[in-house]
Amino acid sequence: MRLIGGDLSRAREIFISVTVLGDCETAVPRSGGKPGHLLFVSGFLGDARAGLQLLGKGFKPGRRGKAGPLLKAFLDPTPQLKLGRELARRKLASAMIDLSDGLSVDLMHLCDAGGTGAEIVLDRLPLSPGIRAFIRRPIALALHGGEDFELLFAAPPKNRAAIRSAKLKPPVYEIGRLTARKGIFIIDGQGVKKPLEPQGYEHFK
């Protein structure tokens, strides 16, 4: 039997899920990114994992204040379907993937598909007020948390102005670029470049 995709995971029990197949007018593949293309993400990163941590500490769903959006991000995430369609319709993105497994892992998938590497500027990662208030190391969750269901996409530099002026919702943030050199690297606040080991959800572990 050949597996063509879908919700594939390793588990001890039997799980049944539904996969819908169909056609779309304009698809943006994972494989379209080229060296020099810019990297963007939508929304805030790490909020879902932060919400899970707060639940483990006894925070209750429906809580108000800065914790509320974190809990909602984990318990009731909003997939960015409309944004994905808009990016495809306007031909702004060259490659795209959703951030369900974590930024570092999904960026690795994007790079593997396109045969590129990547550089991420840590100071550009979008962090919410909630994650800054409750999480000691928010950058780690932004890089590896997973289940954010935001979008990561690449775009040619010529599209930067159009992306910035498009008033996309949720807002998108430029976080780095694709490179010809393989591997993923982070650039810290002092401009020091370090290799990044992808960490996040792996479907068959």
GROMACS .gro file of C-alpha atoms in nm:
model
  205
    1MET     CA    1   0.000   0.000   0.000
    2ARG     CA    2   0.133   0.343  -0.092
    3LEU     CA    3   0.094   0.639   0.142
    4ILE     CA    4   0.036   0.969  -0.035
    5GLY     CA    5  -0.004   1.189   0.271
    6GLY     CA    6  -0.266   1.284   0.524
    7ASP     CA    7  -0.261   1.281   0.903
    8LEU     CA    8   0.017   1.026   0.953
    9SER     CA    9   0.154   0.955   1.300
   10ARG     CA   10   0.293   0.667   1.501
   11ALA     CA   11   0.079   0.551   1.794
   12ARG     CA   12   0.006   0.243   2.004
   13GLU     CA   13  -0.369   0.275   1.955
   14ILE     CA   14  -0.576   0.294   1.637
   15PHE     CA   15  -0.679   0.645   1.536
   16ILE     CA   16  -0.917   0.730   1.253
   17SER     CA   17  -0.903   1.075   1.094
   18VAL     CA   18  -1.054   1.227   0.784
   19THR     CA   19  -0.850   1.363   0.493
   20VAL     CA   20  -1.020   1.569   0.224
   21LEU     CA   21  -0.876   1.576  -0.127
   22GLY     CA   22  -0.966   1.838  -0.384
   23ASP     CA   23  -0.847   2.093  -0.637
   24CYS     CA   24  -0.736   2.451  -0.582
   25GLU     CA   25  -0.697   2.731  -0.832
   26THR     CA   26  -0.349   2.839  -0.724
   27ALA     CA   27  -0.128   2.618  -0.509
   28VAL     CA   28   0.183   2.741  -0.330
   29PRO     CA   29   0.419   2.444  -0.283
   30ARG     CA   30   0.679   2.392  -0.017
   31SER     CA   31   0.943   2.359  -0.286
   32GLY     CA   32   0.926   2.703  -0.451
   33GLY     CA   33   1.173   2.892  -0.232
   34LYS     CA   34   1.508   3.002  -0.376
   35PRO     CA   35   1.828   3.132  -0.213
   36GLY     CA   36   1.778   3.499  -0.133
   37HIS     CA   37   1.402   3.471  -0.091
   38LEU     CA   38   1.273   3.636   0.227
   39LEU     CA   39   1.101   3.443   0.507
   40PHE     CA   40   0.781   3.562   0.672
   41VAL     CA   41   0.553   3.425   0.944
   42SER     CA   42   0.200   3.521   1.034
   43GLY     CA   43   0.082   3.604   1.385
   44PHE     CA   44   0.266   3.531   1.708
   45LEU     CA   45   0.489   3.227   1.762
   46GLY     CA   46   0.496   2.998   2.064
   47ASP     CA   47   0.159   3.096   2.211
   48ALA     CA   48   0.005   2.749   2.181
   49ARG     CA   49   0.288   2.577   2.367
   50ALA     CA   50   0.282   2.855   2.625
   51GLY     CA   51  -0.091   2.794   2.672
   52LEU     CA   52  -0.026   2.424   2.728
   53GLN     CA   53   0.232   2.509   2.994
   54LEU     CA   54  -0.013   2.740   3.170
   55LEU     CA   55  -0.279   2.468   3.172
   56GLY     CA   56  -0.024   2.239   3.337
   57LYS     CA   57   0.021   2.502   3.608
   58GLY     CA   58  -0.352   2.510   3.684
   59PHE     CA   59  -0.466   2.804   3.472
   60LYS     CA   60  -0.830   2.765   3.371
   61PRO     CA   61  -0.977   2.812   3.020
   62GLY     CA   62  -1.157   3.143   2.980
   63ARG     CA   63  -0.910   3.328   3.200
   64ARG     CA   64  -0.883   3.697   3.116
   65GLY     CA   65  -0.578   3.914   3.086
   66LYS     CA   66  -0.254   3.826   2.911
   67ALA     CA   67  -0.296   3.453   2.979
   68GLY     CA   68  -0.626   3.435   2.790
   69PRO     CA   69  -0.487   3.449   2.435
   70LEU     CA   70  -0.225   3.187   2.524
   71LEU     CA   71  -0.487   2.942   2.648
   72LYS     CA   72  -0.704   3.006   2.344
   73ALA     CA   73  -0.410   2.955   2.109
   74PHE     CA   74  -0.372   2.601   2.244
   75LEU     CA   75  -0.736   2.505   2.303
   76ASP     CA   76  -0.900   2.678   2.007
   77PRO     CA   77  -0.641   2.764   1.738
   78THR     CA   78  -0.737   2.943   1.418
   79PRO     CA   79  -0.581   2.795   1.101
   80GLN     CA   80  -0.486   3.077   0.864
   81LEU     CA   81  -0.680   2.948   0.563
   82LYS     CA   82  -0.794   3.289   0.442
   83LEU     CA   83  -0.442   3.431   0.461
   84GLY     CA   84  -0.303   3.135   0.268
   85ARG     CA   85  -0.558   3.181  -0.007
   86GLU     CA   86  -0.484   3.554  -0.022
   87LEU     CA   87  -0.109   3.499  -0.053
   88ALA     CA   88  -0.170   3.249  -0.331
   89ARG     CA   89  -0.423   3.469  -0.512
   90ARG     CA   90  -0.188   3.768  -0.514
   91LYS     CA   91   0.110   3.550  -0.606
   92LEU     CA   92   0.310   3.696  -0.318
   93ALA     CA   93   0.458   3.370  -0.183
   94SER     CA   94   0.698   3.134  -0.357
   95ALA     CA   95   0.678   2.859  -0.093
   96MET     CA   96   0.455   2.805   0.209
   97ILE     CA   97   0.390   2.566   0.499
   98ASP     CA   98   0.175   2.578   0.813
   99LEU     CA   99   0.347   2.587   1.152
  100SER     CA  100   0.188   2.284   1.314
  101ASP     CA  101   0.512   2.106   1.409
  102GLY     CA  102   0.713   2.411   1.520
  103LEU     CA  103   0.903   2.682   1.332
  104SER     CA  104   1.240   2.504   1.332
  105VAL     CA  105   1.099   2.171   1.209
  106ASP     CA  106   0.864   2.319   0.951
  107LEU     CA  107   1.137   2.550   0.823
  108MET     CA  108   1.352   2.240   0.780
  109HIS     CA  109   1.072   2.084   0.571
  110LEU     CA  110   1.054   2.399   0.358
  111CYS     CA  111   1.430   2.402   0.306
  112ASP     CA  112   1.448   2.031   0.228
  113ALA     CA  113   1.174   2.065  -0.033
  114GLY     CA  114   1.347   2.358  -0.206
  115GLY     CA  115   1.707   2.247  -0.161
  116THR     CA  116   1.803   2.554   0.042
  117GLY     CA  117   1.921   2.654   0.386
  118ALA     CA  118   1.795   2.943   0.599
  119GLU     CA  119   1.894   3.219   0.838
  120ILE     CA  120   1.658   3.342   1.111
  121VAL     CA  121   1.708   3.670   1.301
  122LEU     CA  122   1.598   3.602   1.659
  123ASP     CA  123   1.507   3.964   1.735
  124ARG     CA  124   1.253   3.954   1.452
  125LEU     CA  125   1.050   3.661   1.587
  126PRO     CA  126   0.701   3.793   1.676
  127LEU     CA  127   0.628   3.736   2.045
  128SER     CA  128   0.296   3.819   2.209
  129PRO     CA  129   0.263   4.022   2.531
  130GLY     CA  130   0.136   3.706   2.702
  131ILE     CA  131   0.433   3.488   2.621
  132ARG     CA  132   0.670   3.766   2.727
  133ALA     CA  133   0.486   3.795   3.060
  134PHE     CA  134   0.455   3.428   3.154
  135ILE     CA  135   0.738   3.239   2.984
  136ARG     CA  136   1.100   3.268   3.098
  137ARG     CA  137   1.250   3.163   2.762
  138PRO     CA  138   0.994   3.265   2.499
  139ILE     CA  139   1.238   3.236   2.208
  140ALA     CA  140   1.268   2.861   2.266
  141LEU     CA  141   0.891   2.821   2.238
  142ALA     CA  142   0.878   3.045   1.931
  143LEU     CA  143   1.137   2.826   1.759
  144HIS     CA  144   1.025   2.482   1.869
  145GLY     CA  145   0.680   2.503   2.031
  146GLY     CA  146   0.448   2.378   1.758
  147GLU     CA  147   0.071   2.379   1.711
  148ASP     CA  148   0.064   2.752   1.635
  149PHE     CA  149  -0.110   2.687   1.299
  150GLU     CA  150   0.030   3.010   1.164
  151LEU     CA  151   0.193   3.026   0.820
  152LEU     CA  152   0.559   3.033   0.722
  153PHE     CA  153   0.623   3.147   0.367
  154ALA     CA  154   0.905   3.256   0.140
  155ALA     CA  155   0.885   3.541  -0.109
  156PRO     CA  156   1.120   3.703  -0.362
  157PRO     CA  157   1.268   4.033  -0.236
  158LYS     CA  158   1.077   4.216  -0.511
  159ASN     CA  159   0.752   4.124  -0.330
  160ARG     CA  160   0.854   4.279   0.004
  161ALA     CA  161   0.686   4.615  -0.059
  162ALA     CA  162   0.365   4.451  -0.181
  163ILE     CA  163   0.354   4.226   0.125
  164ARG     CA  164   0.407   4.518   0.362
  165SER     CA  165   0.137   4.727   0.194
  166ALA     CA  166  -0.117   4.446   0.156
  167LYS     CA  167  -0.265   4.490   0.508
  168LEU     CA  168  -0.276   4.115   0.555
  169LYS     CA  169  -0.462   3.967   0.852
  170PRO     CA  170  -0.317   3.848   1.076
  171PRO     CA  171  -0.008   4.065   1.026
  172VAL     CA  172   0.300   3.898   0.881
  173TYR     CA  173   0.657   3.951   0.996
  174GLU     CA  174   0.984   3.919   0.807
  175ILE     CA  175   1.213   3.691   1.009
  176GLY     CA  176   1.499   3.593   0.779
  177ARG     CA  177   1.590   3.454   0.440
  178LEU     CA  178   1.666   3.137   0.248
  179THR     CA  179   2.029   3.065   0.165
  180ALA     CA  180   2.228   2.855  -0.078
  181ARG     CA  181   2.422   2.712   0.217
  182LYS     CA  182   2.239   2.411   0.360
  183GLY     CA  183   2.137   2.405   0.724
  184ILE     CA  184   1.940   2.643   0.944
  185PHE     CA  185   2.120   2.920   1.131
  186ILE     CA  186   2.005   3.175   1.387
  187ILE     CA  187   2.147   3.525   1.425
  188ASP     CA  188   2.136   3.664   1.779
  189GLY     CA  189   2.115   4.021   1.901
  190GLN     CA  190   2.493   4.065   1.872
  191GLY     CA  191   2.493   3.950   1.510
  192VAL     CA  192   2.650   3.613   1.596
  193LYS     CA  193   2.542   3.331   1.367
  194LYS     CA  194   2.489   2.984   1.515
  195PRO     CA  195   2.356   2.657   1.372
  196LEU     CA  196   2.005   2.563   1.485
  197GLU     CA  197   1.908   2.202   1.549
  198PRO     CA  198   1.540   2.160   1.453
  199GLN     CA  199   1.326   2.044   1.745
  200GLY     CA  200   0.953   1.988   1.749
  201TYR     CA  201   0.687   1.733   1.675
  202GLU     CA  202   0.798   1.429   1.477
  203HIS     CA  203   0.515   1.214   1.347
  204PHE     CA  204   0.687   0.877   1.375
  205LYS     CA  205   0.860   0.909   1.713
   0.00000   0.00000   0.00000
